[in-house]
CSV table of C-alpha atoms in Angstrom, one decimal:
chain,number,residue,atom,x,y,z
A,205,MET,CA,-14.4,21.4,45.1
A,206,PRO,CA,-14.6,18.4,42.7
A,207,PRO,CA,-11.3,16.9,41.5
A,208,VAL,CA,-10.0,18.2,38.3
A,209,GLU,CA,-10.2,15.6,35.6
A,210,THR,CA,-7.0,15.1,33.6
A,211,VAL,CA,-7.3,14.5,29.9
A,212,ALA,CA,-5.4,11.5,28.7
A,213,ALA,CA,-2.7,12.2,26.2
A,214,ILE,CA,-3.6,11.2,22.7
A,215,PRO,CA,-0.9,8.8,21.4
A,216,ASN,CA,0.7,9.5,18.1
A,217,ASP,CA,0.5,6.9,15.4
A,218,LEU,CA,3.5,5.0,16.5
A,219,ILE,CA,2.4,2.3,18.9
A,220,LEU,CA,5.2,-0.2,19.3
A,221,ARG,CA,8.6,-1.1,17.8
A,222,LEU,CA,8.6,-4.6,16.3
A,223,SER,CA,10.6,-6.8,14.0
A,224,ILE,CA,8.8,-8.7,11.3
A,225,GLU,CA,9.4,-11.9,13.3
A,226,GLN,CA,8.0,-10.4,16.5
A,227,TYR,CA,5.0,-9.0,14.5
A,228,HIS,CA,4.3,-12.5,13.1
A,229,ALA,CA,4.7,-14.1,16.6
A,230,ILE,CA,2.1,-11.8,18.2
A,231,ILE,CA,-0.3,-12.5,15.4
A,232,LYS,CA,0.2,-16.2,15.7
A,233,ALA,CA,-0.3,-16.0,19.4
A,234,GLY,CA,-3.7,-14.3,18.9
A,235,ILE,CA,-2.6,-11.0,20.5
A,236,LEU,CA,-3.4,-9.2,17.3
A,237,THR,CA,-6.4,-10.3,15.2
A,238,ASP,CA,-8.2,-9.3,12.0
A,239,ASP,CA,-10.2,-6.9,14.1
A,240,ASP,CA,-7.2,-4.9,15.0
A,241,SER,CA,-6.8,-2.0,12.5
A,242,VAL,CA,-3.0,-1.9,12.5
A,243,GLU,CA,0.0,-2.5,10.2
A,244,LEU,CA,3.7,-2.6,10.5
A,245,LEU,CA,5.6,0.2,8.8
A,246,GLU,CA,9.3,0.6,9.1
A,247,GLY,CA,9.4,-1.5,12.2
A,248,TRP,CA,6.6,0.5,13.9
A,249,LEU,CA,3.1,-0.9,14.7
A,250,VAL,CA,0.8,1.9,13.5
A,251,PHE,CA,-3.0,2.5,13.3
A,252,LYS,CA,-4.5,2.2,9.9
A,253,ARG,CA,-6.5,5.3,8.8
A,254,PRO,CA,-10.3,5.3,8.6
A,255,LYS,CA,-11.7,5.4,5.1
A,256,ASN,CA,-14.1,8.0,3.6
A,257,PRO,CA,-16.8,6.5,1.2
A,258,PRO,CA,-15.0,7.3,-2.0
A,259,HIS,CA,-12.0,5.2,-0.9
A,260,PRO,CA,-13.6,1.8,-1.1
A,261,VAL,CA,-15.5,2.7,-4.2
A,262,THR,CA,-12.2,3.7,-6.0
A,263,THR,CA,-10.5,0.5,-4.7
A,264,ARG,CA,-13.2,-1.6,-6.3
A,265,LEU,CA,-13.1,0.3,-9.5
A,266,VAL,CA,-9.3,-0.1,-9.9
A,267,ARG,CA,-9.3,-3.7,-8.8
A,268,THR,CA,-12.0,-4.7,-11.3
A,269,ALA,CA,-10.3,-2.8,-14.1
A,270,LEU,CA,-7.0,-4.5,-13.5
A,271,GLU,CA,-8.6,-8.0,-13.2
A,272,ASN,CA,-10.0,-7.5,-16.7
A,273,ILE,CA,-6.6,-7.1,-18.3
A,274,LEU,CA,-4.1,-9.0,-16.3
A,275,PRO,CA,-2.4,-11.9,-18.1
A,276,ALA,CA,-2.4,-15.5,-16.8
A,277,GLY,CA,0.1,-15.9,-13.9
A,278,TRP,CA,-0.9,-12.8,-12.1
A,279,TYR,CA,-3.8,-11.8,-9.8
A,280,VAL,CA,-5.0,-8.7,-7.9
A,281,ASP,CA,-5.4,-8.5,-4.2
A,282,SER,CA,-6.8,-5.8,-2.0
A,283,GLN,CA,-5.9,-4.6,1.5
A,284,GLU,CA,-4.0,-7.8,2.4
A,285,PRO,CA,-0.5,-8.0,3.9
A,286,ILE,CA,2.7,-8.1,2.0
A,287,THR,CA,6.0,-8.9,3.8
A,288,LEU,CA,8.9,-6.6,3.2
A,289,SER,CA,12.3,-6.2,5.1
A,290,ASN,CA,11.0,-4.2,8.1
A,291,SER,CA,7.4,-3.6,7.1
A,292,GLU,CA,4.2,-5.5,6.5
A,293,PRO,CA,1.8,-3.0,4.9
A,294,GLU,CA,-1.6,-3.8,3.6
A,295,PRO,CA,-1.8,-1.9,0.3
A,296,ASP,CA,-5.2,-1.0,-1.1
A,297,ILE,CA,-4.3,-2.9,-4.3
A,298,VAL,CA,-1.4,-5.1,-5.3
A,299,VAL,CA,-0.7,-7.2,-8.4
A,300,VAL,CA,0.9,-10.5,-7.4
A,301,ARG,CA,2.6,-13.2,-9.3
A,302,GLY,CA,1.2,-16.7,-9.4
A,303,ASP,CA,-1.9,-18.2,-7.8
A,304,THR,CA,-3.3,-17.2,-4.4
A,305,ARG,CA,-3.0,-20.8,-3.2
A,306,GLN,CA,0.8,-20.6,-3.3
A,307,TYR,CA,0.7,-18.1,-0.4
A,308,LEU,CA,-0.8,-20.4,2.2
A,309,ASP,CA,2.4,-20.3,4.4
A,310,ARG,CA,3.6,-16.8,3.7
A,311,HIS,CA,2.5,-13.4,2.4
A,312,PRO,CA,3.7,-12.2,-1.0
A,313,GLY,CA,7.1,-10.4,-0.8
A,314,ALA,CA,8.7,-7.8,-3.0
A,315,GLU,CA,9.9,-10.4,-5.5
A,316,ASP,CA,6.3,-11.5,-6.1
A,317,ILE,CA,4.9,-8.0,-6.8
A,318,ALA,CA,4.6,-6.1,-10.1
A,319,LEU,CA,2.5,-3.1,-8.9
A,320,ILE,CA,1.3,-1.5,-5.7
A,321,ILE,CA,-1.5,1.0,-5.6
A,322,GLU,CA,-2.6,3.2,-2.7
A,323,VAL,CA,-5.9,5.1,-2.9
A,324,SER,CA,-5.3,8.4,-1.2
A,325,ASP,CA,-7.4,11.2,0.3
A,326,THR,CA,-6.6,12.0,3.9
A,327,THR,CA,-3.4,9.9,3.8
A,328,LEU,CA,-1.9,11.7,0.7
A,329,GLN,CA,0.8,13.8,2.4
A,330,ARG,CA,0.9,12.0,5.7
A,331,ASP,CA,1.5,8.4,4.5
A,332,ASP,CA,1.3,7.6,0.8
A,333,ARG,CA,3.8,10.2,-0.6
A,334,THR,CA,6.1,9.8,2.3
A,335,VAL,CA,6.4,6.6,4.5
A,336,LYS,CA,4.6,4.2,2.1
A,337,LYS,CA,6.5,5.5,-1.0
A,338,ARG,CA,9.8,5.1,0.9
A,339,ILE,CA,8.9,1.6,2.0
A,340,TYR,CA,8.0,0.5,-1.5
A,341,ALA,CA,11.1,2.1,-3.1
A,342,ARG,CA,13.3,0.4,-0.4
A,343,ALA,CA,11.8,-2.9,-1.3
A,344,GLY,CA,12.5,-2.4,-5.0
A,345,ILE,CA,8.8,-2.4,-6.0
A,346,ALA,CA,9.1,-1.5,-9.7
A,347,ILE,CA,5.9,0.6,-10.0
A,348,TYR,CA,3.9,2.4,-7.3
A,349,TRP,CA,0.7,4.3,-8.0
A,350,ILE,CA,-1.1,6.8,-5.8
A,351,VAL,CA,-4.8,7.2,-6.9
A,352,ASN,CA,-5.0,10.8,-5.7
A,353,LEU,CA,-8.6,11.5,-4.9
A,354,VAL,CA,-7.8,15.0,-3.7
A,355,GLU,CA,-6.5,16.2,-7.1
A,356,GLY,CA,-8.4,13.8,-9.3
A,357,LEU,CA,-5.3,12.1,-10.9
A,358,VAL,CA,-3.1,9.1,-10.7
A,359,GLU,CA,0.6,9.5,-9.7
A,360,VAL,CA,2.8,6.8,-11.2
A,361,TYR,CA,6.2,6.3,-9.6
A,362,SER,CA,8.9,4.1,-11.2
A,363,GLN,CA,12.6,3.4,-11.2
A,364,PRO,CA,13.1,2.8,-7.4
A,365,LEU,CA,16.3,4.1,-5.8
A,366,VAL,CA,17.1,1.4,-3.3
A,367,GLU,CA,20.7,1.9,-2.3
A,368,VAL,CA,20.4,5.5,-0.9
A,369,GLU,CA,19.9,6.9,2.6
A,370,GLN,CA,16.3,7.9,1.8
A,371,PRO,CA,14.9,5.4,-0.7
A,372,ASP,CA,12.6,7.0,-3.3
A,373,TYR,CA,11.5,6.7,-6.9
A,374,SER,CA,13.5,8.6,-9.6
A,375,GLN,CA,10.5,9.0,-11.9
A,376,ARG,CA,7.0,10.4,-11.3
A,377,LEU,CA,4.4,10.8,-14.0
A,378,ASP,CA,0.9,12.3,-13.3
A,379,PHE,CA,-2.1,11.1,-15.3
A,380,GLY,CA,-5.2,13.3,-15.3
A,381,ARG,CA,-8.8,12.2,-15.8
A,382,SER,CA,-8.5,12.3,-19.6
A,383,ALA,CA,-5.3,10.3,-19.7
A,384,VAL,CA,-4.7,6.6,-20.3
A,385,ILE,CA,-2.1,4.8,-18.1
A,386,PRO,CA,-0.1,1.9,-19.6
A,387,ILE,CA,0.0,-1.1,-17.4
A,388,ILE,CA,3.5,-2.5,-17.1
A,389,ILE,CA,4.3,-6.0,-15.8
A,390,GLU,CA,7.9,-6.9,-15.5
A,391,GLY,CA,8.9,-4.3,-18.1
A,392,ILE,CA,6.2,-5.3,-20.6
A,393,GLU,CA,3.1,-3.2,-21.4
A,394,ILE,CA,0.1,-5.6,-21.1
A,395,GLY,CA,-2.6,-3.0,-21.6
A,396,ALA,CA,-3.8,0.4,-20.6
A,397,LEU,CA,-6.5,1.9,-18.3
A,398,ALA,CA,-8.4,5.2,-18.7
A,399,VAL,CA,-8.0,7.2,-15.6
A,400,ASN,CA,-11.6,8.4,-15.8
A,401,SER,CA,-12.7,4.8,-15.3
A,402,LEU,CA,-10.7,4.5,-12.1
A,403,LEU,CA,-12.0,7.6,-10.3
A,404,PRO,CA,-15.4,7.9,-8.8
């Protein structure tokens, strides 16, 4: 009788517990490279989710729309690391202070960021409304958007509650396809975007 094959256990998303310093060290040592689809969330090295075709399309639409209205002294980045207290996520879109050349020796931190946006379909309940929202609130990120492809709207979170056991945002506003979202940078409205122009 042939031996019974055992099925390997499928690991959950949590791979390894690391500090920011340890995470940077293994990247510097070449143990992790750009080909490794991982990020550090709340001290855990986790796999990044695969993307359905509407996801990159939406990311490009939102990025282009923001680039067209941002004032001097700010730029838009996509899917690049930001360094927070115990996390180094790679948000789909981030509005960063300054010039990209000033970040040659470090990634942008919370103090450099005006807006973070996650484009969400399969990750809506599992990541973007839970872990990611908590991480961004804990860091004091003033405004966090979820471009919700499941329901065809944009969720705008503001007023982070930092000094609580479970950091969160105290305000949530939903903008449907026919709505226009004001773009706020450091408390000042610098323009507005039609939601319909951001969704595929």
